[in-house]
Amino acid sequence: MKNRPRLMIAAVRSGSGKTSIATGLMGALVRRGYRVQGFKVGPDFIDPSYHTAVTGRWSRNLDTWLLSYSRVREFFWKAVQDADLAVIEGVMGLFDGLRRVPDSAGAGERASSAEIAKLLGCPVVLVLDVHAQARSAVVEYLGCRALDRDLLLAGVILNRVQGPRHLEMLLDAFRAIDIPVLGAIQAGSLPRLTERHLGLVPVPEQRRPDDVLAGLSEAVGRQVDLDAVLRVAESAPSRFRSVLKDRFENGRMRLRLGGGGRKTFRQQASGRVRIAYAWDEAFNFYYRDGLALLEEMGLEPVPFSPLRDRALPPETRGVLIGGGFPELFAERLSANDGMKESLRSAHARGMPIYAECGGFMYLCESLRDLEGRDHPMVGLVPGSCRMERRLVGMGYVTATALSDNILCRAGQSLRGHEFHYSTFTPQCEGFSWAFSFLKGERDAGLNGYASGNLLASYLHYHFASSPRAAARFAAACRAYDIRKF
């Protein structure tokens, strides 16, 4: 396998500017003519939408809670084979991971940026917010280096520099101990990315994202030494021995994407079965590698818009409705009676329908917004959702099925995450809960709805986390195809 230049943009803490700088760096390198593959550490959907917009390539998620080490490595190398280099944006602080995970390689390290960097032999560039620091900023870099000698720390990008005098003090401090400074971003020089309760506004929802992203790429390209960045990426070892051991397989089926002696899922499947996935401003949270796995299993994902389309695409045999922000488009979603009826009709015929978070909310009977207005929704889930002003659910979860469903059998578990500001209330006796949730070792209650070929919950799930679950969904779509057509 041919080596690829790669580097990670990380930070000591959230809010240091790594998303803006990583995105701007990708855009600046694309302007130079490089094919850049973007990645995001962790389960986030929104930051990758910015990477995708500036590179023209789907950004991928690297998450060692959702995926095994071997799968993360496999997806990474597969994605970069036709790219010139990879730029990985870290998550939270460099070392911030899961505190208590039985199969963790190190206490608190699982699913952290540091873990991914070591797993992939990736040089790390630290973004340091220096707006209220000078020489003390060096301590943060040295602390990271002292905490983990296995990390390939390669330099810093200074963010929110207050002026020439401030920059001179910083450069003197870092040069004194031979720490490369790859860039210095002046305070206020980067276009601001729009934020709200769930973080940045996803690119598909914005009216004119190109203007902001072009300005971001120009500003970062002007203030960062791109040649030095490329040298860092090229310094990534072509041969390296990961210091991490994979303790996450737990007997799961290993995923193979082509090559070798085994048949791929595509080779095992005969013919193509069309599934429709919701894609518009309201729903756009999907893992690209998860969709790719479904394609390997013989499914043909095609997009549809619950906001604009009046019906599901022709010859649809299964439906995916990912997460998003239905609460911001509740009036329009409610008014699209054609699509709501199309989904109800599909469910009545037994078509497999899988919905996550925002998709779950859309399939409920009603959605109450923050102003107290109730918006009738599809009505396949006998219950209602209500938006709250506080964060209701956040973090990694283990979801154990309470009955057989289109992803797994009763008693089997899926790994995923949740992040939502809404609550759900069932509206009937004997409600058919889909999962029991665990967060670490803590009971997080019942969640979601499962009935026949319908499964909907707050769980965000990566299909490649358990190919058996993906295969079960594909089999349900294929069985519907055979039975109905």
PDB file of C-alpha atoms in Angstrom, residues 210-461:
ATOM      1  CA  ASP A 210     -18.769  29.383  -0.643  1.00  0.00           C
ATOM      2  CA  ASP A 211     -18.080  33.029   0.194  1.00  0.00           C
ATOM      3  CA  VAL A 212     -17.192  32.275   3.821  1.00  0.00           C
ATOM      4  CA  LEU A 213     -15.167  29.188   2.958  1.00  0.00           C
ATOM      5  CA  ALA A 214     -13.257  31.010   0.225  1.00  0.00           C
ATOM      6  CA  GLY A 215     -12.404  33.775   2.693  1.00  0.00           C
ATOM      7  CA  LEU A 216     -11.345  31.210   5.264  1.00  0.00           C
ATOM      8  CA  SER A 217      -9.097  29.391   2.786  1.00  0.00           C
ATOM      9  CA  GLU A 218      -7.507  32.653   1.665  1.00  0.00           C
ATOM     10  CA  ALA A 219      -6.890  33.903   5.207  1.00  0.00           C
ATOM     11  CA  VAL A 220      -5.371  30.650   6.447  1.00  0.00           C
ATOM     12  CA  GLY A 221      -3.301  30.228   3.287  1.00  0.00           C
ATOM     13  CA  ARG A 222      -1.883  33.725   3.732  1.00  0.00           C
ATOM     14  CA  GLN A 223      -0.943  33.282   7.395  1.00  0.00           C
ATOM     15  CA  VAL A 224       0.265  29.673   7.453  1.00  0.00           C
ATOM     16  CA  ASP A 225       3.476  28.444   5.828  1.00  0.00           C
ATOM     17  CA  LEU A 226       1.963  25.894   3.456  1.00  0.00           C
ATOM     18  CA  ASP A 227       5.356  24.604   2.369  1.00  0.00           C
ATOM     19  CA  ALA A 228       6.229  23.874   5.988  1.00  0.00           C
ATOM     20  CA  VAL A 229       2.880  22.155   6.474  1.00  0.00           C
ATOM     21  CA  LEU A 230       3.544  19.966   3.439  1.00  0.00           C
ATOM     22  CA  ARG A 231       6.952  19.030   4.818  1.00  0.00           C
ATOM     23  CA  VAL A 232       5.302  17.956   8.063  1.00  0.00           C
ATOM     24  CA  ALA A 233       2.769  15.838   6.155  1.00  0.00           C
ATOM     25  CA  GLU A 234       5.545  14.271   4.091  1.00  0.00           C
ATOM     26  CA  SER A 235       7.459  13.406   7.261  1.00  0.00           C
ATOM     27  CA  ALA A 236       4.794  10.850   8.217  1.00  0.00           C
ATOM     28  CA  PRO A 237       6.534   7.476   8.374  1.00  0.00           C
ATOM     29  CA  SER A 238       5.977   5.157   5.435  1.00  0.00           C
ATOM     30  CA  ARG A 239       6.469   2.218   7.750  1.00  0.00           C
ATOM     31  CA  PHE A 240       5.473   2.412  11.365  1.00  0.00           C
ATOM     32  CA  ARG A 241       4.498   0.029  14.083  1.00  0.00           C
ATOM     33  CA  SER A 242       1.411   1.160  15.925  1.00  0.00           C
ATOM     34  CA  VAL A 243       1.906   1.312  19.672  1.00  0.00           C
ATOM     35  CA  LEU A 244      -1.760   0.358  20.061  1.00  0.00           C
ATOM     36  CA  LYS A 245      -3.271  -3.097  20.090  1.00  0.00           C
ATOM     37  CA  ASP A 246      -6.790  -3.703  18.869  1.00  0.00           C
ATOM     38  CA  ARG A 247      -8.974  -4.917  21.729  1.00  0.00           C
ATOM     39  CA  PHE A 248     -12.281  -4.033  20.141  1.00  0.00           C
ATOM     40  CA  GLU A 249     -13.154  -6.818  17.695  1.00  0.00           C
ATOM     41  CA  ASN A 250     -15.018  -8.938  20.286  1.00  0.00           C
ATOM     42  CA  GLY A 251     -15.618 -11.657  17.750  1.00  0.00           C
ATOM     43  CA  ARG A 252     -17.269  -9.365  15.227  1.00  0.00           C
ATOM     44  CA  MET A 253     -17.190 -10.054  11.511  1.00  0.00           C
ATOM     45  CA  ARG A 254     -14.194  -8.318   9.971  1.00  0.00           C
ATOM     46  CA  LEU A 255     -15.039  -6.036   7.089  1.00  0.00           C
ATOM     47  CA  ARG A 256     -13.136  -6.476   3.848  1.00  0.00           C
ATOM     48  CA  LEU A 257     -13.588  -3.973   1.065  1.00  0.00           C
ATOM     49  CA  GLY A 258     -12.389  -5.815  -2.027  1.00  0.00           C
ATOM     50  CA  GLY A 259      -9.210  -7.713  -2.763  1.00  0.00           C
ATOM     51  CA  GLY A 260      -7.923 -10.833  -1.072  1.00  0.00           C
ATOM     52  CA  GLY A 261      -9.384 -14.289  -1.134  1.00  0.00           C
ATOM     53  CA  ARG A 262     -12.763 -13.555   0.432  1.00  0.00           C
ATOM     54  CA  LYS A 263     -15.773 -12.445  -1.498  1.00  0.00           C
ATOM     55  CA  THR A 264     -16.842  -8.876  -0.898  1.00  0.00           C
ATOM     56  CA  PHE A 265     -20.416  -8.064   0.081  1.00  0.00           C
ATOM     57  CA  ARG A 266     -21.045  -6.761  -3.426  1.00  0.00           C
ATOM     58  CA  GLN A 267     -19.927 -10.065  -4.904  1.00  0.00           C
ATOM     59  CA  GLN A 268     -22.177 -11.963  -2.530  1.00  0.00           C
ATOM     60  CA  ALA A 269     -25.260  -9.940  -3.430  1.00  0.00           C
ATOM     61  CA  SER A 270     -27.090 -10.412  -6.702  1.00  0.00           C
ATOM     62  CA  GLY A 271     -28.555  -7.311  -8.325  1.00  0.00           C
ATOM     63  CA  ARG A 272     -29.017  -3.877  -6.819  1.00  0.00           C
ATOM     64  CA  VAL A 273     -31.764  -2.847  -4.409  1.00  0.00           C
ATOM     65  CA  ARG A 274     -32.612   0.850  -4.198  1.00  0.00           C
ATOM     66  CA  ILE A 275     -32.891   2.518  -0.809  1.00  0.00           C
ATOM     67  CA  ALA A 276     -33.804   6.172  -0.343  1.00  0.00           C
ATOM     68  CA  TYR A 277     -31.961   8.328   2.187  1.00  0.00           C
ATOM     69  CA  ALA A 278     -33.210  11.738   3.323  1.00  0.00           C
ATOM     70  CA  TRP A 279     -30.876  14.515   2.206  1.00  0.00           C
ATOM     71  CA  ASP A 280     -31.663  18.224   2.391  1.00  0.00           C
ATOM     72  CA  GLU A 281     -31.289  21.117   4.810  1.00  0.00           C
ATOM     73  CA  ALA A 282     -33.291  19.283   7.487  1.00  0.00           C
ATOM     74  CA  PHE A 283     -31.582  15.867   7.294  1.00  0.00           C
ATOM     75  CA  ASN A 284     -27.951  15.343   6.307  1.00  0.00           C
ATOM     76  CA  PHE A 285     -26.184  13.408   9.072  1.00  0.00           C
ATOM     77  CA  TYR A 286     -24.632  10.277   7.562  1.00  0.00           C
ATOM     78  CA  TYR A 287     -21.304   8.488   7.766  1.00  0.00           C
ATOM     79  CA  ARG A 288     -19.943   8.120   4.255  1.00  0.00           C
ATOM     80  CA  ASP A 289     -18.201   4.837   5.062  1.00  0.00           C
ATOM     81  CA  GLY A 290     -21.493   3.497   6.407  1.00  0.00           C
ATOM     82  CA  LEU A 291     -23.282   4.294   3.155  1.00  0.00           C
ATOM     83  CA  ALA A 292     -20.370   2.766   1.239  1.00  0.00           C
ATOM     84  CA  LEU A 293     -20.769  -0.458   3.196  1.00  0.00           C
ATOM     85  CA  LEU A 294     -24.443  -0.632   2.236  1.00  0.00           C
ATOM     86  CA  GLU A 295     -23.377  -0.207  -1.378  1.00  0.00           C
ATOM     87  CA  GLU A 296     -20.940  -3.103  -0.938  1.00  0.00           C
ATOM     88  CA  MET A 297     -23.897  -5.165   0.247  1.00  0.00           C
ATOM     89  CA  GLY A 298     -25.771  -4.569  -2.972  1.00  0.00           C
ATOM     90  CA  LEU A 299     -27.890  -1.573  -1.976  1.00  0.00           C
ATOM     91  CA  GLU A 300     -28.175   1.576  -4.092  1.00  0.00           C
ATOM     92  CA  PRO A 301     -28.602   4.641  -1.852  1.00  0.00           C
ATOM     93  CA  VAL A 302     -30.400   7.492  -3.641  1.00  0.00           C
ATOM     94  CA  PRO A 303     -31.236  10.846  -2.002  1.00  0.00           C
ATOM     95  CA  PHE A 304     -34.672  12.319  -1.467  1.00  0.00           C
ATOM     96  CA  SER A 305     -35.876  15.496   0.222  1.00  0.00           C
ATOM     97  CA  PRO A 306     -38.593  15.379   2.905  1.00  0.00           C
ATOM     98  CA  LEU A 307     -38.799  19.157   2.478  1.00  0.00           C
ATOM     99  CA  ARG A 308     -39.364  19.288  -1.292  1.00  0.00           C
ATOM    100  CA  ASP A 309     -40.237  15.890  -2.749  1.00  0.00           C
ATOM    101  CA  ARG A 310     -43.838  14.761  -2.758  1.00  0.00           C
ATOM    102  CA  ALA A 311     -43.042  11.053  -2.686  1.00  0.00           C
ATOM    103  CA  LEU A 312     -40.216   8.570  -2.262  1.00  0.00           C
ATOM    104  CA  PRO A 313     -38.119   7.842  -5.375  1.00  0.00           C
ATOM    105  CA  PRO A 314     -39.470   5.175  -7.749  1.00  0.00           C
ATOM    106  CA  GLU A 315     -38.500   1.571  -6.975  1.00  0.00           C
ATOM    107  CA  THR A 316     -37.512   2.361  -3.392  1.00  0.00           C
ATOM    108  CA  ARG A 317     -37.174  -0.798  -1.279  1.00  0.00           C
ATOM    109  CA  GLY A 318     -35.924   0.724   1.973  1.00  0.00           C
ATOM    110  CA  VAL A 319     -35.633   4.123   3.678  1.00  0.00           C
ATOM    111  CA  LEU A 320     -32.965   5.825   5.784  1.00  0.00           C
ATOM    112  CA  ILE A 321     -33.745   9.085   7.566  1.00  0.00           C
ATOM    113  CA  GLY A 322     -30.622  10.398   9.258  1.00  0.00           C
ATOM    114  CA  GLY A 323     -30.213  13.097  11.829  1.00  0.00           C
ATOM    115  CA  GLY A 324     -30.402  16.815  11.262  1.00  0.00           C
ATOM    116  CA  PHE A 325     -32.506  19.749  12.392  1.00  0.00           C
ATOM    117  CA  PRO A 326     -36.193  19.014  11.738  1.00  0.00           C
ATOM    118  CA  GLU A 327     -37.124  21.494  14.474  1.00  0.00           C
ATOM    119  CA  LEU A 328     -35.846  24.345  12.297  1.00  0.00           C
ATOM    120  CA  PHE A 329     -37.968  23.224   9.356  1.00  0.00           C
ATOM    121  CA  ALA A 330     -40.934  21.821  11.258  1.00  0.00           C
ATOM    122  CA  GLU A 331     -43.541  23.971   9.499  1.00  0.00           C
ATOM    123  CA  ARG A 332     -42.349  22.977   6.023  1.00  0.00           C
ATOM    124  CA  LEU A 333     -41.988  19.310   6.937  1.00  0.00           C
ATOM    125  CA  SER A 334     -45.469  19.309   8.418  1.00  0.00           C
ATOM    126  CA  ALA A 335     -46.942  20.979   5.326  1.00  0.00           C
ATOM    127  CA  ASN A 336     -45.519  18.373   2.932  1.00  0.00           C
ATOM    128  CA  ASP A 337     -48.484  16.007   3.148  1.00  0.00           C
ATOM    129  CA  GLY A 338     -47.397  14.152   0.018  1.00  0.00           C
ATOM    130  CA  MET A 339     -44.134  12.936   1.530  1.00  0.00           C
ATOM    131  CA  LYS A 340     -45.744  12.109   4.851  1.00  0.00           C
ATOM    132  CA  GLU A 341     -48.356   9.988   3.085  1.00  0.00           C
ATOM    133  CA  SER A 342     -45.683   8.336   0.934  1.00  0.00           C
ATOM    134  CA  LEU A 343     -43.815   7.245   4.066  1.00  0.00           C
ATOM    135  CA  ARG A 344     -47.004   6.034   5.751  1.00  0.00           C
ATOM    136  CA  SER A 345     -47.887   4.031   2.657  1.00  0.00           C
ATOM    137  CA  ALA A 346     -44.385   2.529   2.477  1.00  0.00           C
ATOM    138  CA  HIS A 347     -44.613   1.486   6.116  1.00  0.00           C
ATOM    139  CA  ALA A 348     -48.048  -0.055   5.595  1.00  0.00           C
ATOM    140  CA  ARG A 349     -46.591  -2.189   2.789  1.00  0.00           C
ATOM    141  CA  GLY A 350     -43.831  -3.421   5.108  1.00  0.00           C
ATOM    142  CA  MET A 351     -40.941  -1.443   3.626  1.00  0.00           C
ATOM    143  CA  PRO A 352     -37.912  -1.309   5.982  1.00  0.00           C
ATOM    144  CA  ILE A 353     -37.539   2.186   7.460  1.00  0.00           C
ATOM    145  CA  TYR A 354     -34.639   3.146   9.712  1.00  0.00           C
ATOM    146  CA  ALA A 355     -34.502   6.620  11.304  1.00  0.00           C
ATOM    147  CA  GLU A 356     -32.015   8.323  13.626  1.00  0.00           C
ATOM    148  CA  CYS A 357     -32.447  11.286  15.978  1.00  0.00           C
ATOM    149  CA  GLY A 358     -33.895  14.006  13.722  1.00  0.00           C
ATOM    150  CA  GLY A 359     -35.377  11.255  11.562  1.00  0.00           C
ATOM    151  CA  PHE A 360     -36.946   9.724  14.673  1.00  0.00           C
ATOM    152  CA  MET A 361     -38.475  13.086  15.556  1.00  0.00           C
ATOM    153  CA  TYR A 362     -39.870  13.424  12.027  1.00  0.00           C
ATOM    154  CA  LEU A 363     -41.588  10.031  12.218  1.00  0.00           C
ATOM    155  CA  CYS A 364     -43.377  10.906  15.478  1.00  0.00           C
ATOM    156  CA  GLU A 365     -46.966  12.132  15.621  1.00  0.00           C
ATOM    157  CA  SER A 366     -45.972  15.707  16.403  1.00  0.00           C
ATOM    158  CA  LEU A 367     -43.033  17.985  17.152  1.00  0.00           C
ATOM    159  CA  ARG A 368     -43.403  20.897  19.574  1.00  0.00           C
ATOM    160  CA  ASP A 369     -41.019  23.786  18.942  1.00  0.00           C
ATOM    161  CA  LEU A 370     -39.541  26.174  21.512  1.00  0.00           C
ATOM    162  CA  GLU A 371     -42.458  28.579  21.045  1.00  0.00           C
ATOM    163  CA  GLY A 372     -44.897  25.861  22.117  1.00  0.00           C
ATOM    164  CA  ARG A 373     -46.346  25.251  18.648  1.00  0.00           C
ATOM    165  CA  ASP A 374     -47.200  21.663  17.723  1.00  0.00           C
ATOM    166  CA  HIS A 375     -46.393  20.535  14.181  1.00  0.00           C
ATOM    167  CA  PRO A 376     -48.018  17.308  12.926  1.00  0.00           C
ATOM    168  CA  MET A 377     -45.384  14.919  11.597  1.00  0.00           C
ATOM    169  CA  VAL A 378     -45.514  11.549   9.818  1.00  0.00           C
ATOM    170  CA  GLY A 379     -47.164   9.686  12.680  1.00  0.00           C
ATOM    171  CA  LEU A 380     -45.481   6.288  12.376  1.00  0.00           C
ATOM    172  CA  VAL A 381     -44.129   6.472  15.939  1.00  0.00           C
ATOM    173  CA  PRO A 382     -46.973   6.725  18.493  1.00  0.00           C
ATOM    174  CA  GLY A 383     -45.571   9.590  20.512  1.00  0.00           C
ATOM    175  CA  SER A 384     -44.487  13.215  20.385  1.00  0.00           C
ATOM    176  CA  CYS A 385     -41.229  15.160  20.634  1.00  0.00           C
ATOM    177  CA  ARG A 386     -40.712  18.472  22.362  1.00  0.00           C
ATOM    178  CA  MET A 387     -37.742  20.801  21.929  1.00  0.00           C
ATOM    179  CA  GLU A 388     -35.960  21.875  25.122  1.00  0.00           C
ATOM    180  CA  ARG A 389     -33.624  24.784  25.789  1.00  0.00           C
ATOM    181  CA  ARG A 390     -31.109  22.520  27.484  1.00  0.00           C
ATOM    182  CA  LEU A 391     -29.066  19.656  26.123  1.00  0.00           C
ATOM    183  CA  VAL A 392     -30.991  16.453  26.825  1.00  0.00           C
ATOM    184  CA  GLY A 393     -28.767  13.681  25.508  1.00  0.00           C
ATOM    185  CA  MET A 394     -25.066  13.675  24.630  1.00  0.00           C
ATOM    186  CA  GLY A 395     -22.311  11.097  24.414  1.00  0.00           C
ATOM    187  CA  TYR A 396     -21.440   7.581  23.397  1.00  0.00           C
ATOM    188  CA  VAL A 397     -24.002   4.898  24.176  1.00  0.00           C
ATOM    189  CA  THR A 398     -24.423   1.149  23.985  1.00  0.00           C
ATOM    190  CA  ALA A 399     -27.910   0.331  22.720  1.00  0.00           C
ATOM    191  CA  THR A 400     -29.282  -3.138  23.529  1.00  0.00           C
ATOM    192  CA  ALA A 401     -32.271  -4.279  21.480  1.00  0.00           C
ATOM    193  CA  LEU A 402     -35.378  -5.128  23.496  1.00  0.00           C
ATOM    194  CA  SER A 403     -36.918  -7.093  20.618  1.00  0.00           C
ATOM    195  CA  ASP A 404     -35.926  -8.245  17.160  1.00  0.00           C
ATOM    196  CA  ASN A 405     -35.626  -5.335  14.728  1.00  0.00           C
ATOM    197  CA  ILE A 406     -34.228  -4.608  11.264  1.00  0.00           C
ATOM    198  CA  LEU A 407     -30.685  -4.099  12.616  1.00  0.00           C
ATOM    199  CA  CYS A 408     -30.287  -6.746  15.306  1.00  0.00           C
ATOM    200  CA  ARG A 409     -31.957  -9.443  17.374  1.00  0.00           C
ATOM    201  CA  ALA A 410     -33.264  -9.019  20.896  1.00  0.00           C
ATOM    202  CA  GLY A 411     -30.401  -8.846  23.370  1.00  0.00           C
ATOM    203  CA  GLN A 412     -27.787  -7.796  20.820  1.00  0.00           C
ATOM    204  CA  SER A 413     -26.054  -4.435  21.254  1.00  0.00           C
ATOM    205  CA  LEU A 414     -24.973  -1.604  18.966  1.00  0.00           C
ATOM    206  CA  ARG A 415     -22.459   1.135  19.665  1.00  0.00           C
ATOM    207  CA  GLY A 416     -23.383   4.701  18.756  1.00  0.00           C
ATOM    208  CA  HIS A 417     -23.816   8.179  20.145  1.00  0.00           C
ATOM    209  CA  GLU A 418     -26.571  10.688  20.868  1.00  0.00           C
ATOM    210  CA  PHE A 419     -26.738  14.484  20.800  1.00  0.00           C
ATOM    211  CA  HIS A 420     -30.134  16.134  21.013  1.00  0.00           C
ATOM    212  CA  TYR A 421     -32.155  18.919  22.589  1.00  0.00           C
ATOM    213  CA  SER A 422     -35.535  17.203  22.438  1.00  0.00           C
ATOM    214  CA  THR A 423     -37.487  14.845  24.671  1.00  0.00           C
ATOM    215  CA  PHE A 424     -39.850  12.077  23.590  1.00  0.00           C
ATOM    216  CA  THR A 425     -43.151  11.073  25.196  1.00  0.00           C
ATOM    217  CA  PRO A 426     -44.962   7.873  24.109  1.00  0.00           C
ATOM    218  CA  GLN A 427     -48.687   8.233  23.504  1.00  0.00           C
ATOM    219  CA  CYS A 428     -49.938   4.689  24.004  1.00  0.00           C
ATOM    220  CA  GLU A 429     -49.977   1.868  26.538  1.00  0.00           C
ATOM    221  CA  GLY A 430     -47.546  -0.947  25.895  1.00  0.00           C
ATOM    222  CA  PHE A 431     -45.254   1.231  23.809  1.00  0.00           C
ATOM    223  CA  SER A 432     -42.734  -0.876  21.858  1.00  0.00           C
ATOM    224  CA  TRP A 433     -39.423   0.566  23.027  1.00  0.00           C
ATOM    225  CA  ALA A 434     -36.517  -0.282  20.725  1.00  0.00           C
ATOM    226  CA  PHE A 435     -33.458  -0.130  22.985  1.00  0.00           C
ATOM    227  CA  SER A 436     -32.161   0.202  26.485  1.00  0.00           C
ATOM    228  CA  PHE A 437     -29.258   2.664  26.580  1.00  0.00           C
ATOM    229  CA  LEU A 438     -26.072   2.450  28.618  1.00  0.00           C
ATOM    230  CA  LYS A 439     -23.575   5.299  28.973  1.00  0.00           C
ATOM    231  CA  GLY A 440     -20.428   3.663  30.264  1.00  0.00           C
ATOM    232  CA  GLU A 441     -21.802   1.605  33.129  1.00  0.00           C
ATOM    233  CA  ARG A 442     -24.779   3.897  33.796  1.00  0.00           C
ATOM    234  CA  ASP A 443     -28.326   3.020  32.806  1.00  0.00           C
ATOM    235  CA  ALA A 444     -29.546   5.741  30.411  1.00  0.00           C
ATOM    236  CA  GLY A 445     -33.119   4.504  30.088  1.00  0.00           C
ATOM    237  CA  LEU A 446     -35.330   3.247  27.276  1.00  0.00           C
ATOM    238  CA  ASN A 447     -35.108   4.747  23.820  1.00  0.00           C
ATOM    239  CA  GLY A 448     -36.688   4.599  20.398  1.00  0.00           C
ATOM    240  CA  TYR A 449     -39.440   2.568  18.786  1.00  0.00           C
ATOM    241  CA  ALA A 450     -39.389  -0.778  16.980  1.00  0.00           C
ATOM    242  CA  SER A 451     -42.360  -2.318  15.219  1.00  0.00           C
ATOM    243  CA  GLY A 452     -42.143  -4.701  12.293  1.00  0.00           C
ATOM    244  CA  ASN A 453     -39.847  -3.219   9.667  1.00  0.00           C
ATOM    245  CA  LEU A 454     -39.716   0.198  11.367  1.00  0.00           C
ATOM    246  CA  LEU A 455     -36.866   1.187  13.691  1.00  0.00           C
ATOM    247  CA  ALA A 456     -36.396   4.742  14.963  1.00  0.00           C
ATOM    248  CA  SER A 457     -34.467   6.140  17.932  1.00  0.00           C
ATOM    249  CA  TYR A 458     -32.077   8.854  19.100  1.00  0.00           C
ATOM    250  CA  LEU A 459     -29.123   6.564  18.318  1.00  0.00           C
ATOM    251  CA  HIS A 460     -26.635   7.741  15.688  1.00  0.00           C
ATOM    252  CA  TYR A 461     -25.221   4.492  14.325  1.00  0.00           C
TER     253      TYR A 461
END
